[in-house]
Amino acid sequence: MKFKGEEKISVIAIVYNVEQYVRECVESLRKQSYDNLEIILVDDGSTDASGEICDELAQEDERIRVVHKKNGGLVSARRAGIGEATGEYTAFVDGDDWVDEDMYEKLYLLAKIYQTDMVLSGIIRELPEGKREDRNVLPGGYYDKSRLRNEVYPEMLYSMEKRCCLVDPSLCNKLFKTESIRASLMNVNEEIFYWGEDAATTFPCLLRVNNIYISEFCMYHHRIVSVKQGNDYKKEKAFERLELLYKNLKENFEKTFYAEIMAPQVNGYYLHMLNKVISDSLGLDMMLFYQNLFQYKKEDQAFPVLKEYRYILNMDQVEAGRKIALYGAGKVGRDYYDQLKEREDIEIVLWTDKRYEMLANSGLPVGSVEELKKLSYDLIILAAQKEELAENMREDLCRSGIEQGKLVWIKPEV
């Protein structure tokens, strides 16, 4: 039996090269027990038959509208969809997933009963080996603004203790007041992807709303196959895009009243996502690596390679009385900085890195290259393991207006 709600829900489905799944996705929307829906299918420049299938489905149901656009990524597609939305509430679906038939009825009723701006639910992960239900870490129930400030905002993006988000960032397991989610989407950089699109939208939206309700329902089915179509794009310029996500989150949070409590969470989330990128690229879990490394040090076990691994700066090439600037805050730079601090006969005028903002927020005493231009120094040591990287650093500094003759690379010893 259909439930005719008073207010319209706009369901935006993003479709990109999912011809084998899109019919199942749209059928799950057409069968919703909540009848007052508009279904907006955004074809984000598909190169397979997905776009044609969307057009066919629109002929079968007057609630379906199709938007065809040039491929621009998930954020761009969601913006195109929200621009067409006329409902008081909005929900999102990925074109290769599906939802239970009563999902939007249940979320809508919770929104109306508790008069909330956002309703959250769990997700069913459809894995090749079976299903897994993932719920939010936070307890279910109603959260007014006071409770949001005290229980949600301090660790919603990243909990250092639990090493995860307290709120699942996915847009697809939520029902939003349209005006709230539209405002958040407009502040997201369209170049962001690689897990970051949802976080860049959901968490600023959470700061904007007055209240939420966290349900215990799991009704959204997220399809995960061994080689999910379209995943190759995630590895393209992954580190650059991750840095873009970091900057976008940081800028958005700085505009709010909650900048102070969000800043350390952004850093923790960045490291969490960086670990995912490295894990995908190298198959190495960096969090586990460092956890084991610290544990070996703590327990004083016999792992000399891990315990004593350090880049050594040849101090014979650093003359006494010199004013030194250090460029680079990676592993080499951090080791060099520690050694240079021990020299009482030299002065470190500045330690700098092109990622100085992120590093400074993490607690390192790193400044910008612009600061370097205002200082007096004798030489700049390029902290790099290999000469090729040092040459890249040299070129970066020269483009920034730093004098070439004062740049020195000293090959590190291990």
Tab-separated table of C-alpha atoms in Angstrom:
chain	number	residue	atom	x	y	z
A	1	MET	CA	0.000	0.000	0.000
A	2	LYS	CA	1.342	3.416	-1.012
A	3	PHE	CA	1.867	6.168	1.552
A	4	LYS	CA	0.976	9.589	0.136
A	5	GLY	CA	3.096	12.047	2.093
A	6	GLU	CA	2.286	15.716	2.307
A	7	GLU	CA	5.715	16.824	1.108
A	8	LYS	CA	7.630	15.814	-1.957
A	9	ILE	CA	10.941	13.960	-1.752
A	10	SER	CA	13.432	14.484	-4.561
A	11	VAL	CA	15.555	11.371	-5.076
A	12	ILE	CA	18.675	12.100	-7.114
A	13	ALA	CA	20.336	9.073	-8.715
A	14	ILE	CA	23.815	9.583	-10.183
A	15	VAL	CA	24.368	7.382	-13.219
A	16	TYR	CA	27.728	6.772	-14.855
A	17	ASN	CA	28.516	3.668	-16.912
A	18	VAL	CA	26.328	1.328	-14.856
A	19	GLU	CA	24.169	-0.121	-17.626
A	20	GLN	CA	24.021	-3.536	-15.934
A	21	TYR	CA	22.707	-2.103	-12.646
A	22	VAL	CA	20.731	1.074	-13.359
A	23	ARG	CA	17.385	-0.646	-14.010
A	24	GLU	CA	17.523	-2.400	-10.631
A	25	CYS	CA	18.381	0.898	-8.955
A	26	VAL	CA	15.526	2.836	-10.559
A	27	GLU	CA	13.020	0.033	-10.017
A	28	SER	CA	13.752	0.144	-6.298
A	29	LEU	CA	12.846	3.844	-6.389
A	30	ARG	CA	9.693	3.354	-8.433
A	31	LYS	CA	8.469	0.738	-5.941
A	32	GLN	CA	8.813	3.011	-2.922
A	33	SER	CA	5.905	2.889	-0.489
A	34	TYR	CA	6.250	6.671	-0.201
A	35	ASP	CA	4.485	7.822	-3.343
A	36	ASN	CA	5.118	11.578	-3.384
A	37	LEU	CA	8.500	11.326	-5.103
A	38	GLU	CA	10.293	12.886	-7.998
A	39	ILE	CA	13.124	10.767	-9.376
A	40	ILE	CA	15.947	12.722	-11.012
A	41	LEU	CA	18.386	10.604	-12.996
A	42	VAL	CA	21.643	12.447	-13.707
A	43	ASP	CA	23.552	10.829	-16.554
A	44	ASP	CA	27.075	12.101	-15.969
A	45	GLY	CA	28.365	11.612	-19.511
A	46	SER	CA	28.076	7.818	-19.605
A	47	THR	CA	29.835	6.136	-22.522
A	48	ASP	CA	27.805	2.923	-22.300
A	49	ALA	CA	24.025	2.472	-22.656
A	50	SER	CA	23.210	3.975	-19.233
A	51	GLY	CA	21.883	7.239	-20.667
A	52	GLU	CA	19.564	5.475	-23.125
A	53	ILE	CA	18.240	3.226	-20.362
A	54	CYS	CA	17.463	6.303	-18.254
A	55	ASP	CA	15.467	7.790	-21.122
A	56	GLU	CA	13.527	4.545	-21.531
A	57	LEU	CA	12.689	4.456	-17.821
A	58	ALA	CA	11.483	8.074	-17.939
A	59	GLN	CA	8.964	7.059	-20.605
A	60	GLU	CA	7.540	4.471	-18.211
A	61	ASP	CA	7.063	6.712	-15.150
A	62	GLU	CA	6.039	10.368	-15.158
A	63	ARG	CA	7.859	10.932	-11.858
A	64	ILE	CA	11.218	10.349	-13.576
A	65	ARG	CA	13.209	13.181	-15.161
A	66	VAL	CA	16.587	12.708	-16.837
A	67	VAL	CA	19.464	15.176	-16.892
A	68	HIS	CA	22.198	14.439	-19.443
A	69	LYS	CA	25.469	16.269	-18.860
A	70	LYS	CA	29.134	16.183	-19.748
A	71	ASN	CA	31.152	13.991	-17.407
A	72	GLY	CA	32.310	16.097	-14.482
A	73	GLY	CA	32.422	13.799	-11.457
A	74	LEU	CA	30.098	13.081	-8.579
A	75	VAL	CA	29.993	16.573	-7.069
A	76	SER	CA	29.175	18.140	-10.430
A	77	ALA	CA	26.449	15.541	-11.054
A	78	ARG	CA	24.896	16.063	-7.626
A	79	ARG	CA	24.832	19.796	-8.193
A	80	ALA	CA	23.061	19.262	-11.493
A	81	GLY	CA	20.517	17.077	-9.707
A	82	ILE	CA	19.906	19.453	-6.793
A	83	GLY	CA	19.401	22.231	-9.306
A	84	GLU	CA	16.393	20.305	-10.656
A	85	ALA	CA	15.017	19.270	-7.271
A	86	THR	CA	11.617	20.721	-6.284
A	87	GLY	CA	10.979	18.590	-3.193
A	88	GLU	CA	11.055	19.767	0.405
A	89	TYR	CA	13.351	16.830	1.160
A	90	THR	CA	16.207	15.352	-0.890
A	91	ALA	CA	17.868	11.927	-0.964
A	92	PHE	CA	20.743	10.571	-3.057
A	93	VAL	CA	21.411	7.190	-4.669
A	94	ASP	CA	24.337	5.837	-6.671
A	95	GLY	CA	23.207	4.274	-9.930
A	96	ASP	CA	24.666	0.838	-9.160
A	97	ASP	CA	23.034	0.570	-5.698
A	98	TRP	CA	19.437	0.081	-4.570
A	99	VAL	CA	17.140	0.764	-1.621
A	100	ASP	CA	14.468	-1.099	0.335
A	101	GLU	CA	10.893	-0.342	-0.743
A	102	ASP	CA	9.963	1.404	2.524
A	103	MET	CA	13.189	3.380	3.023
A	104	TYR	CA	11.890	6.867	2.251
A	105	GLU	CA	8.594	6.333	4.043
A	106	LYS	CA	10.439	5.457	7.255
A	107	LEU	CA	12.938	8.296	6.971
A	108	TYR	CA	10.205	10.805	6.125
A	109	LEU	CA	8.051	9.783	9.097
A	110	LEU	CA	11.009	10.221	11.448
A	111	ALA	CA	11.699	13.645	9.932
A	112	LYS	CA	8.080	14.707	10.469
A	113	ILE	CA	7.638	13.224	13.940
A	114	TYR	CA	10.808	14.834	15.273
A	115	GLN	CA	10.771	17.888	12.964
A	116	THR	CA	14.388	17.341	11.966
A	117	ASP	CA	16.545	18.747	9.186
A	118	MET	CA	18.331	15.439	8.574
A	119	VAL	CA	17.608	11.753	9.230
A	120	LEU	CA	20.491	9.258	9.199
A	121	SER	CA	20.348	5.505	8.729
A	122	GLY	CA	22.787	2.641	8.299
A	123	ILE	CA	24.080	0.960	5.141
A	124	ILE	CA	24.009	-2.640	3.965
A	125	ARG	CA	27.302	-3.456	2.227
A	126	GLU	CA	26.619	-5.959	-0.546
A	127	LEU	CA	29.944	-7.793	-0.710
A	128	PRO	CA	30.804	-10.727	-2.978
A	129	GLU	CA	31.001	-12.956	0.109
A	130	GLY	CA	27.738	-11.710	1.647
A	131	LYS	CA	26.011	-8.800	3.392
A	132	ARG	CA	27.309	-6.571	6.179
A	133	GLU	CA	25.278	-4.003	8.080
A	134	ASP	CA	27.091	-0.808	9.037
A	135	ARG	CA	25.424	1.606	11.444
A	136	ASN	CA	26.575	4.962	12.746
A	137	VAL	CA	28.888	4.803	15.744
A	138	LEU	CA	26.726	7.307	17.625
A	139	PRO	CA	23.673	5.998	19.526
A	140	GLY	CA	20.340	6.278	17.754
A	141	GLY	CA	17.846	8.960	18.693
A	142	TYR	CA	17.026	12.641	18.449
A	143	TYR	CA	19.796	15.250	18.673
A	144	ASP	CA	18.905	18.916	19.134
A	145	LYS	CA	21.496	21.664	18.647
A	146	SER	CA	22.746	21.402	22.209
A	147	ARG	CA	23.266	17.676	21.902
A	148	LEU	CA	24.924	18.128	18.498
A	149	ARG	CA	27.429	20.555	20.023
A	150	ASN	CA	28.212	18.325	22.982
A	151	GLU	CA	28.050	14.798	21.552
A	152	VAL	CA	28.412	14.978	17.768
A	153	TYR	CA	30.567	17.903	16.643
A	154	PRO	CA	33.637	17.185	18.834
A	155	GLU	CA	34.392	13.896	17.010
A	156	MET	CA	31.942	13.567	14.112
A	157	LEU	CA	34.551	13.826	11.336
A	158	TYR	CA	37.234	11.804	13.059
A	159	SER	CA	37.591	10.224	16.482
A	160	MET	CA	41.223	9.702	17.464
A	161	GLU	CA	40.169	7.103	20.020
A	162	LYS	CA	38.028	5.047	17.632
A	163	ARG	CA	40.037	5.948	14.517
A	164	CYS	CA	36.911	6.452	12.434
A	165	CYS	CA	34.129	8.932	11.715
A	166	LEU	CA	31.407	8.947	14.359
A	167	VAL	CA	28.965	9.780	11.560
A	168	ASP	CA	29.036	7.835	8.294
A	169	PRO	CA	29.782	10.517	5.664
A	170	SER	CA	27.692	8.911	2.898
A	171	LEU	CA	24.925	11.064	1.453
A	172	CYS	CA	23.034	8.005	0.268
A	173	ASN	CA	21.816	6.744	3.648
A	174	LYS	CA	20.261	10.063	4.666
A	175	LEU	CA	17.221	12.255	4.094
A	176	PHE	CA	17.949	15.997	4.025
A	177	LYS	CA	15.941	19.178	4.096
A	178	THR	CA	16.607	20.343	0.550
A	179	GLU	CA	17.635	23.868	1.497
A	180	SER	CA	20.321	22.575	3.879
A	181	ILE	CA	21.965	20.091	1.531
A	182	ARG	CA	21.772	22.473	-1.437
A	183	ALA	CA	23.727	25.107	0.502
A	184	SER	CA	26.396	22.571	1.481
A	185	LEU	CA	26.822	21.221	-2.045
A	186	MET	CA	27.471	24.696	-3.412
A	187	ASN	CA	30.610	24.971	-1.235
A	188	VAL	CA	32.218	21.719	-2.409
A	189	ASN	CA	35.031	21.862	-4.966
A	190	GLU	CA	33.964	19.877	-8.039
A	191	GLU	CA	37.480	18.491	-8.457
A	192	ILE	CA	37.153	16.475	-5.244
A	193	PHE	CA	36.737	12.737	-5.490
A	194	TYR	CA	38.311	9.551	-4.115
A	195	TRP	CA	36.037	9.023	-1.097
A	196	GLY	CA	35.996	12.722	-0.312
A	197	GLU	CA	32.835	13.980	-2.025
A	198	ASP	CA	30.491	12.806	0.705
A	199	ALA	CA	32.586	14.052	3.621
A	200	ALA	CA	33.007	17.471	2.023
A	201	THR	CA	29.206	17.766	1.811
A	202	THR	CA	27.796	15.898	4.818
A	203	PHE	CA	29.897	17.341	7.647
A	204	PRO	CA	29.467	21.052	6.782
A	205	CYS	CA	25.749	20.292	6.421
A	206	LEU	CA	25.704	18.774	9.918
A	207	LEU	CA	27.145	21.999	11.307
A	208	ARG	CA	24.442	23.977	9.505
A	209	VAL	CA	21.343	22.046	10.632
A	210	ASN	CA	19.439	22.597	13.881
A	211	ASN	CA	18.731	18.943	14.652
A	212	ILE	CA	19.009	15.401	13.356
A	213	TYR	CA	17.629	11.954	14.040
A	214	ILE	CA	19.862	8.871	13.915
A	215	SER	CA	17.859	5.744	13.116
A	216	GLU	CA	18.877	2.114	13.545
A	217	PHE	CA	17.467	1.174	10.130
A	218	CYS	CA	19.736	-0.263	7.422
A	219	MET	CA	17.860	0.104	4.141
A	220	TYR	CA	20.400	1.364	1.610
A	221	HIS	CA	22.220	-1.391	-0.325
A	222	HIS	CA	25.726	-0.386	-1.346
A	223	ARG	CA	27.018	-2.729	-4.026
A	224	ILE	CA	30.684	-3.646	-3.659
A	225	VAL	CA	32.109	-5.943	-6.325
A	226	SER	CA	35.684	-7.149	-6.657
A	227	VAL	CA	36.427	-4.668	-9.441
A	228	LYS	CA	33.805	-1.949	-9.191
A	229	GLN	CA	33.348	-0.198	-12.514
A	230	GLY	CA	34.967	3.207	-12.633
A	231	ASN	CA	37.387	2.647	-9.748
A	232	ASP	CA	40.480	3.270	-11.882
A	233	TYR	CA	39.863	7.023	-11.737
A	234	LYS	CA	40.406	6.941	-7.983
A	235	LYS	CA	44.127	6.308	-8.385
A	236	GLU	CA	44.665	9.246	-10.760
A	237	LYS	CA	46.440	12.075	-8.904
A	238	ALA	CA	45.163	10.603	-5.651
A	239	PHE	CA	47.493	12.567	-3.369
A	240	GLU	CA	46.757	15.880	-5.102
A	241	ARG	CA	43.011	15.297	-4.842
A	242	LEU	CA	43.304	14.285	-1.210
A	243	GLU	CA	45.122	17.526	-0.455
A	244	LEU	CA	42.340	19.374	-2.290
A	245	LEU	CA	39.783	17.670	-0.028
A	246	TYR	CA	41.783	18.705	3.036
A	247	LYS	CA	41.871	22.339	1.948
A	248	ASN	CA	38.163	22.367	1.060
A	249	LEU	CA	37.145	20.946	4.425
A	250	LYS	CA	39.474	23.303	6.283
A	251	GLU	CA	38.185	26.375	4.431
A	252	ASN	CA	34.539	25.450	4.972
A	253	PHE	CA	34.977	24.742	8.673
A	254	GLU	CA	36.898	27.976	9.213
A	255	LYS	CA	33.769	29.884	8.150
A	256	THR	CA	31.760	28.395	11.014
A	257	PHE	CA	31.547	28.865	14.784
A	258	TYR	CA	33.080	25.399	15.196
A	259	ALA	CA	36.453	25.974	13.536
A	260	GLU	CA	38.422	25.270	16.709
A	261	ILE	CA	36.944	21.822	17.378
A	262	MET	CA	36.970	20.843	13.692
A	263	ALA	CA	40.633	21.681	12.944
A	264	PRO	CA	42.191	18.636	14.703
A	265	GLN	CA	39.493	16.391	13.231
A	266	VAL	CA	40.386	17.530	9.706
A	267	ASN	CA	44.009	16.578	10.374
A	268	GLY	CA	43.004	13.183	11.740
A	269	TYR	CA	40.651	12.570	8.827
A	270	TYR	CA	43.369	13.542	6.360
A	271	LEU	CA	45.771	10.994	7.859
A	272	HIS	CA	43.002	8.387	7.869
A	273	MET	CA	42.312	8.992	4.160
A	274	LEU	CA	46.023	9.158	3.349
A	275	ASN	CA	46.360	5.684	4.829
A	276	LYS	CA	43.596	4.486	2.484
A	277	VAL	CA	45.354	5.969	-0.535
A	278	ILE	CA	48.668	4.347	0.408
A	279	SER	CA	46.937	1.060	1.151
A	280	ASP	CA	45.273	1.067	-2.279
A	281	SER	CA	48.468	2.035	-4.063
A	282	LEU	CA	51.053	-0.027	-2.172
A	283	GLY	CA	49.057	-2.538	-0.178
A	284	LEU	CA	50.623	-1.102	2.981
A	285	ASP	CA	48.575	-0.158	6.050
A	286	MET	CA	50.537	2.833	7.359
A	287	MET	CA	48.471	3.156	10.533
A	288	LEU	CA	49.261	-0.448	11.433
A	289	PHE	CA	52.898	0.024	10.430
A	290	TYR	CA	53.369	2.963	12.798
A	291	GLN	CA	51.347	1.311	15.520
A	292	ASN	CA	53.677	-1.676	15.367
A	293	LEU	CA	56.714	0.586	15.166
A	294	PHE	CA	55.731	2.471	18.320
A	295	GLN	CA	54.917	-0.795	20.061
A	296	TYR	CA	58.363	-2.175	19.230
A	297	LYS	CA	59.965	0.930	20.727
A	298	LYS	CA	57.756	0.763	23.786
A	299	GLU	CA	58.508	-2.878	24.472
A	300	ASP	CA	62.161	-2.509	23.472
A	301	GLN	CA	62.027	-5.503	21.189
A	302	ALA	CA	64.914	-6.431	18.944
A	303	PHE	CA	63.943	-4.655	15.720
A	304	PRO	CA	67.072	-2.615	15.035
A	305	VAL	CA	66.057	-1.611	11.498
A	306	LEU	CA	62.785	-0.093	12.687
A	307	LYS	CA	64.195	1.414	15.867
A	308	GLU	CA	67.362	2.983	14.456
A	309	TYR	CA	66.126	3.982	10.973
A	310	ARG	CA	67.140	7.629	10.542
A	311	TYR	CA	68.434	9.922	7.800
A	312	ILE	CA	71.751	11.438	8.877
A	313	LEU	CA	72.848	14.899	7.719
A	314	ASN	CA	76.576	15.174	6.973
A	315	MET	CA	77.411	18.010	9.364
A	316	ASP	CA	80.878	18.446	7.834
A	317	GLN	CA	79.150	20.288	4.989
A	318	VAL	CA	77.379	22.718	7.335
A	319	GLU	CA	79.851	25.371	8.482
A	320	ALA	CA	79.695	26.969	11.916
A	321	GLY	CA	78.159	30.422	12.156
A	322	ARG	CA	75.834	29.876	9.222
A	323	LYS	CA	72.174	30.891	9.076
A	324	ILE	CA	70.324	27.869	7.771
A	325	ALA	CA	66.881	27.428	6.209
A	326	LEU	CA	65.518	23.911	5.786
A	327	TYR	CA	63.123	23.045	2.954
A	328	GLY	CA	61.087	19.831	3.203
A	329	ALA	CA	59.192	18.332	6.136
A	330	GLY	CA	58.987	14.694	5.157
A	331	LYS	CA	60.945	11.951	6.909
A	332	VAL	CA	64.289	13.390	5.747
A	333	GLY	CA	63.330	16.914	6.758
A	334	ARG	CA	62.161	15.889	10.216
A	335	ASP	CA	65.370	13.961	10.863
A	336	TYR	CA	67.494	16.848	9.573
A	337	TYR	CA	65.610	19.361	11.706
A	338	ASP	CA	66.201	17.328	14.875
A	339	GLN	CA	69.934	17.157	14.123
A	340	LEU	CA	70.273	20.829	13.205
A	341	LYS	CA	68.586	21.875	16.449
A	342	GLU	CA	71.416	20.191	18.348
A	343	ARG	CA	74.008	22.446	16.703
A	344	GLU	CA	74.635	25.484	18.885
A	345	ASP	CA	76.993	27.077	16.366
A	346	ILE	CA	74.350	27.570	13.627
A	347	GLU	CA	71.001	29.337	13.466
A	348	ILE	CA	67.883	27.771	11.904
A	349	VAL	CA	66.049	30.808	10.542
A	350	LEU	CA	63.108	28.848	9.095
A	351	TRP	CA	61.870	25.352	8.390
A	352	THR	CA	59.518	25.407	5.402
A	353	ASP	CA	57.500	23.122	3.138
A	354	LYS	CA	54.950	23.717	0.385
A	355	ARG	CA	52.386	21.886	2.563
A	356	TYR	CA	53.148	24.169	5.495
A	357	GLU	CA	49.498	24.859	6.422
A	358	MET	CA	48.624	21.208	6.946
A	359	LEU	CA	51.901	20.482	8.728
A	360	ALA	CA	51.627	23.507	10.990
A	361	ASN	CA	48.137	22.433	12.011
A	362	SER	CA	49.628	19.078	12.946
A	363	GLY	CA	51.990	20.770	15.369
A	364	LEU	CA	55.215	21.067	13.349
A	365	PRO	CA	57.021	24.462	13.462
A	366	VAL	CA	56.854	24.858	9.673
A	367	GLY	CA	56.418	28.185	7.869
A	368	SER	CA	55.712	29.291	4.305
A	369	VAL	CA	58.143	30.051	1.488
A	370	GLU	CA	56.810	33.622	1.512
A	371	GLU	CA	58.217	34.019	5.029
A	372	LEU	CA	61.570	32.820	3.735
A	373	LYS	CA	61.750	35.734	1.279
A	374	LYS	CA	61.727	38.186	4.186
A	375	LEU	CA	64.590	36.542	6.078
A	376	SER	CA	68.363	36.643	5.884
A	377	TYR	CA	70.124	33.297	5.451
A	378	ASP	CA	73.320	31.775	4.075
A	379	LEU	CA	71.930	28.608	2.524
A	380	ILE	CA	68.805	26.483	2.170
A	381	ILE	CA	69.241	22.767	2.720
A	382	LEU	CA	66.948	20.664	0.513
A	383	ALA	CA	65.754	17.750	2.636
A	384	ALA	CA	65.339	14.976	0.085
A	385	GLN	CA	66.409	11.358	-0.043
A	386	LYS	CA	67.177	11.345	-3.783
A	387	GLU	CA	68.757	13.902	-6.071
A	388	GLU	CA	65.794	13.807	-8.492
A	389	LEU	CA	63.436	14.932	-5.735
A	390	ALA	CA	65.913	17.600	-4.653
A	391	GLU	CA	65.937	18.972	-8.212
A	392	ASN	CA	62.142	19.183	-8.162
A	393	MET	CA	62.322	21.060	-4.861
A	394	ARG	CA	64.968	23.354	-6.329
A	395	GLU	CA	62.708	24.169	-9.285
A	396	ASP	CA	59.737	24.854	-6.978
A	397	LEU	CA	61.766	27.313	-4.913
A	398	CYS	CA	63.233	29.063	-7.939
A	399	ARG	CA	59.752	29.536	-9.381
A	400	SER	CA	58.810	31.126	-6.050
A	401	GLY	CA	61.632	33.660	-6.409
A	402	ILE	CA	64.266	32.025	-4.184
A	403	GLU	CA	67.913	32.556	-5.171
A	404	GLN	CA	69.333	29.487	-6.938
A	405	GLY	CA	72.884	29.890	-5.599
A	406	LYS	CA	71.888	29.349	-1.975
A	407	LEU	CA	70.123	26.021	-2.540
A	408	VAL	CA	72.120	22.994	-1.364
A	409	TRP	CA	71.324	19.270	-1.439
A	410	ILE	CA	73.355	17.111	0.928
A	411	LYS	CA	72.856	13.428	0.250
A	412	PRO	CA	71.526	11.819	3.435
A	413	GLU	CA	73.238	8.884	5.079
A	414	VAL	CA	71.246	6.088	6.673
